[in-house]
mmCIF file of C-alpha atoms and ligand atoms in Angstrom:
data_model
loop_
_atom_site.group_PDB
_atom_site.id
_atom_site.type_symbol
_atom_site.label_atom_id
_atom_site.label_comp_id
_atom_site.label_asym_id
_atom_site.label_seq_id
_atom_site.Cartn_x
_atom_site.Cartn_y
_atom_site.Cartn_z
ATOM 1 C CA MET A 8 0.000 0.000 0.000
ATOM 2 C CA LYS A 9 2.904 2.266 0.752
ATOM 3 C CA GLU A 10 4.272 1.792 -2.762
ATOM 4 C CA LYS A 11 0.893 2.500 -4.211
ATOM 5 C CA LEU A 12 0.738 5.683 -2.203
ATOM 6 C CA GLU A 13 4.186 6.691 -3.389
ATOM 7 C CA ALA A 14 3.173 6.037 -7.002
ATOM 8 C CA ILE A 15 -0.004 8.086 -6.663
ATOM 9 C CA LEU A 16 1.898 10.927 -5.053
ATOM 10 C CA GLN A 17 4.453 10.907 -7.850
ATOM 11 C CA ALA A 18 1.829 10.838 -10.569
ATOM 12 C CA ALA A 19 -0.257 13.577 -8.944
ATOM 13 C CA ARG A 20 2.731 15.853 -8.549
ATOM 14 C CA GLN A 21 3.792 15.379 -12.144
ATOM 15 C CA ALA A 22 0.296 15.916 -13.469
ATOM 16 C CA ALA A 23 -0.155 19.048 -11.385
ATOM 17 C CA GLU A 24 3.121 20.547 -12.476
ATOM 18 C CA GLN A 25 2.320 20.011 -16.121
ATOM 19 C CA ALA A 26 -1.280 21.174 -16.001
ATOM 20 C CA PRO A 27 -1.550 23.856 -18.686
ATOM 21 C CA ASP A 28 -4.534 25.756 -17.288
ATOM 22 C CA GLU A 29 -6.836 26.220 -14.318
ATOM 23 C CA LYS A 30 -9.477 23.936 -15.734
ATOM 24 C CA GLN A 31 -7.110 20.979 -15.964
ATOM 25 C CA ILE A 32 -5.687 21.571 -12.513
ATOM 26 C CA GLU A 33 -9.210 21.357 -11.165
ATOM 27 C CA GLU A 34 -9.673 18.044 -12.956
ATOM 28 C CA ILE A 35 -6.479 16.800 -11.345
ATOM 29 C CA ARG A 36 -7.696 17.896 -7.923
ATOM 30 C CA VAL A 37 -10.883 15.909 -8.388
ATOM 31 C CA LYS A 38 -8.979 12.928 -9.712
ATOM 32 C CA TYR A 39 -6.758 12.629 -6.614
ATOM 33 C CA LEU A 40 -8.475 14.445 -3.770
ATOM 34 C CA GLY A 41 -12.151 14.297 -4.708
ATOM 35 C CA LYS A 42 -14.703 12.051 -3.009
ATOM 36 C CA LYS A 43 -14.084 9.394 -5.581
ATOM 37 C CA GLY A 44 -10.432 10.302 -5.941
ATOM 38 C CA GLU A 45 -7.498 7.932 -5.798
ATOM 39 C CA LEU A 46 -6.231 9.027 -2.376
ATOM 40 C CA THR A 47 -9.694 8.876 -0.879
ATOM 41 C CA ALA A 48 -10.045 5.365 -2.290
ATOM 42 C CA LEU A 49 -6.836 4.417 -0.560
ATOM 43 C CA LEU A 50 -8.204 5.609 2.772
ATOM 44 C CA LYS A 51 -11.233 3.443 2.218
ATOM 45 C CA GLN A 52 -9.038 0.397 1.757
ATOM 46 C CA MET A 53 -7.548 0.795 5.235
ATOM 47 C CA GLY A 54 -10.080 -1.625 6.703
ATOM 48 C CA SER A 55 -7.923 -4.470 5.371
ATOM 49 C CA LEU A 56 -4.933 -3.407 7.460
ATOM 50 C CA SER A 57 -4.009 -4.596 10.919
ATOM 51 C CA PRO A 58 -5.064 -2.318 13.825
ATOM 52 C CA GLU A 59 -1.411 -1.319 14.440
ATOM 53 C CA GLU A 60 -0.782 -0.423 10.854
ATOM 54 C CA ARG A 61 -3.974 1.531 10.408
ATOM 55 C CA PRO A 62 -3.050 4.788 12.193
ATOM 56 C CA LYS A 63 0.391 4.854 10.593
ATOM 57 C CA MET A 64 -1.032 4.324 7.168
ATOM 58 C CA GLY A 65 -3.777 6.867 7.869
ATOM 59 C CA GLN A 66 -1.129 9.388 8.794
ATOM 60 C CA LEU A 67 0.809 8.657 5.588
ATOM 61 C CA VAL A 68 -2.253 9.037 3.373
ATOM 62 C CA ASN A 69 -3.241 12.252 5.069
ATOM 63 C CA ASP A 70 0.289 13.620 4.657
ATOM 64 C CA ALA A 71 0.193 12.633 1.017
ATOM 65 C CA LYS A 72 -3.167 14.387 0.601
ATOM 66 C CA ALA A 73 -1.745 17.533 2.137
ATOM 67 C CA ARG A 74 1.267 17.455 -0.161
ATOM 68 C CA VAL A 75 -0.786 16.890 -3.275
ATOM 69 C CA GLU A 76 -3.019 19.719 -2.199
ATOM 70 C CA ALA A 77 -0.034 22.001 -1.704
ATOM 71 C CA VAL A 78 1.368 21.171 -5.134
ATOM 72 C CA ILE A 79 -2.005 21.761 -6.748
ATOM 73 C CA ASN A 80 -2.476 25.058 -4.964
ATOM 74 C CA ALA A 81 0.978 26.245 -5.877
ATOM 75 C CA ARG A 82 0.355 25.380 -9.519
ATOM 76 C CA LYS A 83 -3.011 27.119 -9.368
ATOM 77 C CA GLU A 84 -1.392 30.289 -8.050
ATOM 78 C CA ARG A 85 1.269 30.221 -10.695
ATOM 79 C CA LEU A 86 -1.276 29.731 -13.479
ATOM 80 C CA LYS A 87 -3.350 32.564 -12.092
ATOM 81 C CA SER A 88 -0.510 35.059 -11.966
ATOM 82 C CA ALA A 89 0.659 33.970 -15.417
ATOM 83 C CA ALA A 90 -2.831 34.722 -16.710
ATOM 84 C CA VAL A 91 -2.804 38.151 -15.073
ATOM 85 C CA GLU A 92 0.610 38.885 -16.509
ATOM 86 C CA LEU A 93 -0.550 37.884 -19.960
ATOM 87 C CA LYS A 94 -3.589 40.108 -19.637
ATOM 88 C CA LEU A 95 -1.503 43.052 -18.448
ATOM 89 C CA LYS A 96 0.898 42.589 -21.313
ATOM 90 C CA ALA A 97 -1.963 42.602 -23.785
ATOM 91 C CA GLU A 98 -3.326 45.767 -22.263
ATOM 92 C CA THR A 99 -0.063 47.653 -22.065
ATOM 93 C CA LEU A 100 -0.441 51.365 -22.708
ATOM 94 C CA ASP A 101 2.227 53.211 -24.570
ATOM 95 C CA ILE A 102 2.191 56.442 -22.625
ATOM 96 C CA THR A 103 4.623 58.035 -25.045
ATOM 97 C CA LEU A 104 2.034 58.005 -27.849
ATOM 98 C CA PRO A 105 0.544 61.432 -28.661
ATOM 99 C CA GLU A 106 -2.921 61.846 -27.178
ATOM 100 C CA LYS A 107 -6.044 61.485 -29.270
ATOM 101 C CA ARG A 108 -7.514 64.935 -29.820
ATOM 102 C CA VAL A 109 -11.011 65.273 -28.420
ATOM 103 C CA ASN A 110 -13.015 67.729 -30.451
ATOM 104 C CA VAL A 111 -15.162 69.705 -28.069
ATOM 105 C CA GLY A 112 -17.654 72.014 -29.693
ATOM 106 C CA GLY A 113 -17.611 75.755 -29.235
ATOM 107 C CA LEU A 114 -20.094 78.557 -29.463
ATOM 108 C CA HIS A 115 -20.637 80.212 -32.834
ATOM 109 C CA PRO A 116 -19.540 83.877 -32.757
ATOM 110 C CA LEU A 117 -23.164 84.909 -33.346
ATOM 111 C CA SER A 118 -24.200 82.911 -30.280
ATOM 112 C CA ILE A 119 -21.429 84.485 -28.197
ATOM 113 C CA VAL A 120 -22.553 87.984 -29.164
ATOM 114 C CA THR A 121 -26.253 87.160 -28.707
ATOM 115 C CA ASN A 122 -25.522 85.803 -25.223
ATOM 116 C CA ASP A 123 -23.578 88.968 -24.384
ATOM 117 C CA LEU A 124 -26.435 91.166 -25.604
ATOM 118 C CA ILE A 125 -28.890 89.175 -23.523
ATOM 119 C CA ASP A 126 -26.653 89.574 -20.452
ATOM 120 C CA ILE A 127 -26.441 93.334 -20.938
ATOM 121 C CA PHE A 128 -30.187 93.844 -21.294
ATOM 122 C CA GLN A 129 -31.095 91.353 -18.609
ATOM 123 C CA SER A 130 -28.905 93.293 -16.191
ATOM 124 C CA MET A 131 -31.021 96.343 -17.065
ATOM 125 C CA GLY A 132 -34.179 94.449 -16.189
ATOM 126 C CA PHE A 133 -35.373 93.294 -19.616
ATOM 127 C CA ASP A 134 -37.170 89.948 -20.050
ATOM 128 C CA VAL A 135 -36.059 87.713 -22.939
ATOM 129 C CA LEU A 136 -38.798 86.499 -25.284
ATOM 130 C CA ASP A 137 -38.986 84.361 -28.374
ATOM 131 C CA GLY A 138 -41.181 84.823 -31.426
ATOM 132 C CA PRO A 139 -42.122 82.728 -34.473
ATOM 133 C CA GLU A 140 -40.010 82.920 -37.633
ATOM 134 C CA VAL A 141 -43.061 82.286 -39.792
ATOM 135 C CA GLU A 142 -45.244 85.322 -39.304
ATOM 136 C CA THR A 143 -48.415 86.796 -40.649
ATOM 137 C CA ASP A 144 -48.491 89.961 -42.689
ATOM 138 C CA TYR A 145 -50.512 91.447 -39.831
ATOM 139 C CA TYR A 146 -47.783 91.118 -37.183
ATOM 140 C CA ASN A 147 -44.825 91.737 -39.462
ATOM 141 C CA PHE A 148 -46.254 94.801 -41.250
ATOM 142 C CA GLU A 149 -49.826 95.891 -40.746
ATOM 143 C CA CYS A 150 -49.810 96.323 -36.994
ATOM 144 C CA LEU A 151 -46.424 98.005 -37.182
ATOM 145 C CA ASN A 152 -47.929 100.856 -39.163
ATOM 146 C CA VAL A 153 -46.240 99.742 -42.384
ATOM 147 C CA PRO A 154 -48.645 100.886 -45.089
ATOM 148 C CA ALA A 155 -49.802 98.476 -47.774
ATOM 149 C CA ASP A 156 -47.840 100.281 -50.483
ATOM 150 C CA HIS A 157 -44.584 100.278 -48.491
ATOM 151 C CA PRO A 158 -41.735 98.846 -50.627
ATOM 152 C CA ALA A 159 -40.794 96.381 -47.866
ATOM 153 C CA ARG A 160 -44.004 94.530 -48.596
ATOM 154 C CA ASP A 161 -42.843 93.853 -52.128
ATOM 155 C CA MET A 162 -42.240 90.206 -53.072
ATOM 156 C CA GLN A 163 -38.716 91.311 -53.990
ATOM 157 C CA ASP A 164 -37.890 92.008 -50.357
ATOM 158 C CA THR A 165 -40.037 89.553 -48.438
ATOM 159 C CA PHE A 166 -40.217 85.774 -48.631
ATOM 160 C CA TYR A 167 -43.926 84.958 -48.799
ATOM 161 C CA LEU A 168 -44.903 81.372 -47.971
ATOM 162 C CA ALA A 169 -48.579 81.831 -48.783
ATOM 163 C CA ASP A 170 -51.058 84.657 -48.996
ATOM 164 C CA LYS A 171 -50.290 86.923 -46.019
ATOM 165 C CA ILE A 172 -47.937 84.327 -44.501
ATOM 166 C CA LEU A 173 -44.254 85.183 -44.632
ATOM 167 C CA LEU A 174 -40.816 84.683 -43.091
ATOM 168 C CA ARG A 175 -40.454 87.597 -40.694
ATOM 169 C CA THR A 176 -38.356 90.392 -42.158
ATOM 170 C CA GLN A 177 -37.728 91.958 -38.757
ATOM 171 C CA THR A 178 -38.016 90.936 -35.106
ATOM 172 C CA SER A 179 -40.315 93.962 -34.618
ATOM 173 C CA ALA A 180 -43.315 91.619 -34.840
ATOM 174 C CA ALA A 181 -42.344 90.653 -31.278
ATOM 175 C CA GLN A 182 -43.410 94.142 -30.164
ATOM 176 C CA ILE A 183 -46.998 93.504 -31.161
ATOM 177 C CA ARG A 184 -47.123 89.974 -29.785
ATOM 178 C CA THR A 185 -45.789 91.297 -26.487
ATOM 179 C CA MET A 186 -48.187 94.213 -26.174
ATOM 180 C CA GLU A 187 -51.101 91.920 -26.956
ATOM 181 C CA THR A 188 -50.278 89.648 -24.045
ATOM 182 C CA ARG A 189 -48.584 91.895 -21.472
ATOM 183 C CA LYS A 190 -49.714 95.092 -19.872
ATOM 184 C CA PRO A 191 -47.290 97.960 -19.146
ATOM 185 C CA PRO A 192 -44.786 98.292 -17.596
ATOM 186 C CA ILE A 193 -43.150 96.307 -20.397
ATOM 187 C CA ARG A 194 -39.421 95.780 -20.767
ATOM 188 C CA ILE A 195 -38.515 92.976 -23.188
ATOM 189 C CA ILE A 196 -35.968 91.905 -25.758
ATOM 190 C CA CYS A 197 -36.456 89.321 -28.495
ATOM 191 C CA PRO A 198 -33.389 88.006 -30.352
ATOM 192 C CA GLY A 199 -33.842 85.901 -33.476
ATOM 193 C CA ARG A 200 -33.382 85.136 -37.152
ATOM 194 C CA VAL A 201 -34.937 87.313 -39.827
ATOM 195 C CA PHE A 202 -35.214 86.819 -43.572
ATOM 196 C CA ARG A 203 -35.085 89.088 -46.599
ATOM 197 C CA ALA A 204 -34.817 88.339 -50.291
ATOM 198 C CA ASP A 205 -31.399 90.002 -50.539
ATOM 199 C CA GLU A 206 -28.578 89.048 -52.877
ATOM 200 C CA VAL A 207 -25.673 87.550 -50.974
ATOM 201 C CA ASP A 208 -22.544 89.685 -50.754
ATOM 202 C CA ALA A 209 -19.951 90.696 -48.161
ATOM 203 C CA THR A 210 -22.495 92.709 -46.161
ATOM 204 C CA HIS A 211 -25.838 91.115 -47.115
ATOM 205 C CA SER A 212 -27.403 87.737 -46.443
ATOM 206 C CA PRO A 213 -30.986 86.511 -46.922
ATOM 207 C CA VAL A 214 -30.825 85.244 -43.335
ATOM 208 C CA PHE A 215 -29.514 87.460 -40.581
ATOM 209 C CA HIS A 216 -30.117 88.233 -36.930
ATOM 210 C CA GLN A 217 -31.753 91.001 -34.965
ATOM 211 C CA LEU A 218 -32.465 91.750 -31.370
ATOM 212 C CA GLU A 219 -35.655 93.679 -30.800
ATOM 213 C CA GLY A 220 -36.219 95.718 -27.670
ATOM 214 C CA LEU A 221 -39.366 97.317 -26.320
ATOM 215 C CA VAL A 222 -40.071 99.469 -23.289
ATOM 216 C CA VAL A 223 -43.575 100.782 -22.524
ATOM 217 C CA ASP A 224 -44.559 102.594 -19.361
ATOM 218 C CA LYS A 225 -45.903 105.880 -18.101
ATOM 219 C CA GLY A 226 -43.515 108.755 -18.678
ATOM 220 C CA VAL A 227 -40.976 106.970 -20.916
ATOM 221 C CA THR A 228 -39.082 109.564 -22.988
ATOM 222 C CA MET A 229 -36.450 109.852 -25.690
ATOM 223 C CA CYS A 230 -33.913 110.414 -22.877
ATOM 224 C CA ASP A 231 -34.587 106.901 -21.599
ATOM 225 C CA LEU A 232 -34.045 105.549 -25.095
ATOM 226 C CA MET A 233 -30.733 107.396 -25.434
ATOM 227 C CA GLY A 234 -29.539 106.396 -21.972
ATOM 228 C CA VAL A 235 -30.260 102.698 -22.448
ATOM 229 C CA LEU A 236 -28.744 102.512 -25.924
ATOM 230 C CA GLU A 237 -25.645 104.509 -25.010
ATOM 231 C CA GLN A 238 -25.077 102.237 -22.046
ATOM 232 C CA PHE A 239 -25.500 99.210 -24.290
ATOM 233 C CA ALA A 240 -23.005 100.537 -26.879
ATOM 234 C CA HIS A 241 -20.392 101.189 -24.202
ATOM 235 C CA GLU A 242 -20.802 97.742 -22.710
ATOM 236 C CA ILE A 243 -20.305 96.132 -26.099
ATOM 237 C CA TYR A 244 -17.537 98.338 -27.522
ATOM 238 C CA GLY A 245 -15.941 99.849 -24.400
ATOM 239 C CA GLU A 246 -16.113 103.249 -22.722
ATOM 240 C CA ASP A 247 -14.028 105.000 -25.371
ATOM 241 C CA VAL A 248 -16.410 104.431 -28.244
ATOM 242 C CA LYS A 249 -18.414 107.463 -29.387
ATOM 243 C CA VAL A 250 -22.164 107.069 -29.896
ATOM 244 C CA ARG A 251 -24.201 109.145 -32.348
ATOM 245 C CA PHE A 252 -27.987 109.423 -32.745
ATOM 246 C CA ARG A 253 -29.077 110.302 -36.293
ATOM 247 C CA PRO A 254 -32.647 111.281 -37.201
ATOM 248 C CA SER A 255 -34.231 108.582 -39.350
ATOM 249 C CA PHE A 256 -37.594 107.126 -40.315
ATOM 250 C CA PHE A 257 -39.379 103.897 -39.403
ATOM 251 C CA PRO A 258 -43.132 103.526 -39.838
ATOM 252 C CA PHE A 259 -43.592 102.169 -36.312
ATOM 253 C CA THR A 260 -41.648 104.848 -34.419
ATOM 254 C CA GLU A 261 -41.943 108.617 -34.210
ATOM 255 C CA PRO A 262 -39.484 110.209 -33.849
ATOM 256 C CA SER A 263 -37.040 107.617 -35.195
ATOM 257 C CA VAL A 264 -33.279 107.451 -34.982
ATOM 258 C CA GLU A 265 -30.426 105.362 -36.195
ATOM 259 C CA VAL A 266 -27.522 104.818 -33.844
ATOM 260 C CA ASP A 267 -23.916 104.809 -35.000
ATOM 261 C CA VAL A 268 -20.721 104.099 -33.087
ATOM 262 C CA SER A 269 -17.288 105.428 -33.979
ATOM 263 C CA CYS A 270 -15.600 102.957 -36.328
ATOM 264 C CA THR A 271 -14.051 100.116 -34.365
ATOM 265 C CA GLU A 272 -11.383 99.689 -37.044
ATOM 266 C CA CYS A 273 -10.069 103.255 -37.463
ATOM 267 C CA GLY A 274 -11.493 104.954 -34.383
ATOM 268 C CA GLY A 275 -13.299 107.525 -36.518
ATOM 269 C CA LYS A 276 -10.669 108.670 -38.993
ATOM 270 C CA GLY A 277 -12.319 106.882 -41.894
ATOM 271 C CA CYS A 278 -11.284 103.565 -43.433
ATOM 272 C CA ARG A 279 -12.434 100.738 -45.692
ATOM 273 C CA VAL A 280 -14.645 99.205 -42.992
ATOM 274 C CA CYS A 281 -16.655 102.399 -42.334
ATOM 275 C CA LYS A 282 -16.405 103.368 -46.008
ATOM 276 C CA GLY A 283 -14.560 106.528 -45.034
ATOM 277 C CA GLU A 284 -17.400 107.708 -42.771
ATOM 278 C CA GLY A 285 -15.736 107.141 -39.403
ATOM 279 C CA TRP A 286 -19.066 105.752 -38.123
ATOM 280 C CA ILE A 287 -20.773 102.367 -38.192
ATOM 281 C CA GLU A 288 -24.541 101.976 -37.927
ATOM 282 C CA ILE A 289 -25.550 99.348 -35.382
ATOM 283 C CA LEU A 290 -29.266 99.788 -34.760
ATOM 284 C CA GLY A 291 -32.548 101.537 -35.483
ATOM 285 C CA ALA A 292 -34.771 102.868 -32.731
ATOM 286 C CA GLY A 293 -37.467 105.363 -31.859
ATOM 287 C CA MET A 294 -40.456 106.253 -29.723
ATOM 288 C CA VAL A 295 -43.249 103.739 -30.342
ATOM 289 C CA HIS A 296 -45.752 105.271 -32.768
ATOM 290 C CA PRO A 297 -49.118 106.071 -31.123
ATOM 291 C CA ASN A 298 -50.847 104.045 -33.861
ATOM 292 C CA VAL A 299 -48.882 100.962 -32.832
ATOM 293 C CA LEU A 300 -49.757 101.393 -29.154
ATOM 294 C CA ARG A 301 -53.386 101.991 -30.061
ATOM 295 C CA SER A 302 -53.650 98.907 -32.266
ATOM 296 C CA CYS A 303 -52.468 96.838 -29.303
ATOM 297 C CA GLY A 304 -55.045 98.342 -26.968
ATOM 298 C CA ILE A 305 -52.625 100.607 -25.104
ATOM 299 C CA ASP A 306 -53.732 104.225 -24.639
ATOM 300 C CA PRO A 307 -51.004 106.489 -26.126
ATOM 301 C CA ASP A 308 -52.231 109.377 -23.995
ATOM 302 C CA VAL A 309 -51.332 107.432 -20.851
ATOM 303 C CA TYR A 310 -48.366 105.341 -21.947
ATOM 304 C CA THR A 311 -45.310 105.993 -24.061
ATOM 305 C CA GLY A 312 -42.512 103.711 -25.072
ATOM 306 C CA PHE A 313 -39.398 103.212 -27.108
ATOM 307 C CA ALA A 314 -38.248 100.356 -29.306
ATOM 308 C CA PHE A 315 -35.014 99.355 -30.939
ATOM 309 C CA GLY A 316 -33.740 96.753 -33.370
ATOM 310 C CA ILE A 317 -30.080 95.780 -33.151
ATOM 311 C CA GLY A 318 -28.253 94.072 -36.027
ATOM 312 C CA ILE A 319 -26.538 91.157 -34.292
ATOM 313 C CA ASP A 320 -24.486 90.256 -37.369
ATOM 314 C CA ARG A 321 -23.151 93.791 -37.599
ATOM 315 C CA ILE A 322 -22.177 93.801 -33.926
ATOM 316 C CA THR A 323 -20.416 90.461 -34.468
ATOM 317 C CA THR A 324 -18.476 91.491 -37.580
ATOM 318 C CA THR A 325 -17.335 94.775 -36.039
ATOM 319 C CA ARG A 326 -16.406 93.254 -32.707
ATOM 320 C CA TYR A 327 -14.309 90.458 -34.231
ATOM 321 C CA LYS A 328 -13.156 92.454 -37.281
ATOM 322 C CA ILE A 329 -14.757 89.969 -39.679
ATOM 323 C CA SER A 330 -14.619 91.467 -43.145
ATOM 324 C CA ASP A 331 -17.246 89.293 -44.849
ATOM 325 C CA ILE A 332 -20.637 88.383 -43.370
ATOM 326 C CA ARG A 333 -20.673 85.155 -45.412
ATOM 327 C CA LEU A 334 -18.047 83.717 -43.060
ATOM 328 C CA LEU A 335 -20.752 83.621 -40.387
ATOM 329 C CA PHE A 336 -22.883 81.251 -42.435
ATOM 330 C CA GLU A 337 -20.403 78.991 -44.217
ATOM 331 C CA ASN A 338 -19.580 76.928 -41.112
ATOM 332 C CA ASP A 339 -15.947 76.568 -42.062
ATOM 333 C CA LYS A 340 -14.378 74.956 -39.006
ATOM 334 C CA ARG A 341 -11.083 76.783 -39.570
ATOM 335 C CA PHE A 342 -12.980 80.034 -39.115
ATOM 336 C CA LEU A 343 -15.231 78.912 -36.272
ATOM 337 C CA GLU A 344 -12.397 77.419 -34.230
ATOM 338 C CA GLN A 345 -10.952 80.897 -33.708
ATOM 339 C CA PHE A 346 -13.681 81.908 -31.280
HETATM 340 N N1 DAH B 188 -37.093 96.666 -37.703
HETATM 341 C C1 DAH B 188 -36.105 97.617 -38.140
HETATM 342 C C2 DAH B 188 -35.328 97.034 -39.279
HETATM 343 O O1 DAH B 188 -35.381 95.853 -39.478
HETATM 344 C C3 DAH B 188 -35.191 98.007 -37.028
HETATM 345 C C4 DAH B 188 -35.894 98.813 -36.007
HETATM 346 C C5 DAH B 188 -35.947 100.175 -36.122
HETATM 347 C C6 DAH B 188 -36.503 98.207 -34.940
HETATM 348 C C7 DAH B 188 -36.574 100.965 -35.196
HETATM 349 C C8 DAH B 188 -37.157 98.990 -33.993
HETATM 350 C C9 DAH B 188 -37.180 100.369 -34.136
HETATM 351 O O2 DAH B 188 -37.765 98.477 -32.925
HETATM 352 O O3 DAH B 188 -37.796 101.124 -33.189
HETATM 353 O O4 DAH B 188 -34.658 97.731 -39.974
#
């Protein structure tokens, strides 16, 4: 029996040491140490031994079991760490490789400027509203005191989608929609896209952006208009910029003005950007026409107001010294990545 034990021990050790993977080592464990294993079988045969021999033999078998177990465990450990090593090797990172560039998006210059404009007017207490891009003739023209024979109503200037349905040519429609739903005091801005059937060139695009403003309350005067717009111009262009109010005409304001700032390129001396004028026009404004107030159910004898429409594209091109408005719409990444 001793020899048999020795033989089993030998065979088990050899098998364990040569086991190529964890699955086989488990099979070996079952083969020798399992309930029906060879060493267990040997223990069962001990009944045939003499009472003196039995404890000795029992001791030997148990020792053998422990040794086989130790060999198997050692092999198991080795296989395990070899597997980990293999895995680590396969996953090795070459930290000297250049990193993969992650392309994070950025804000379009028009969005940056629009956000800045919103910040400026919000800090003055204006609410920000949104209006539809598809408008009716009523909101875009009629209610704004634009007479039926006004050239702006011509098909050449306005994109009509159907009879009396059009793409808004100005954000001014927001004035009417606001006064229909809110009662004075009103202080709102409405930024958005507008559309005109213009030929594309360096300063014109059929799609561009405006920011409409409207203030209506008791006792609002031209001084309020000038104060707000001067403040706005200085916040956008800096304290040194000069601001000029020029008499103008809009059907929905009386009196009307256009606001210029000293040329951001030449400081007022005259250059290519300001076409030698020294000034750049940035917005139209005026005191809300009594007819407009009246058509919205606001009594012009009690309330007055002022309105303004800022050209967002113009503010953007002057601020960033962009010489061609088309760059804003071409979505060339090389251009957009500069902001
Ligand atoms: N809607 C005008 C335009 O597109 C700009 C404008 C002028 C808006 C005077 C106003 C305003 O609110 O009072 O040219």
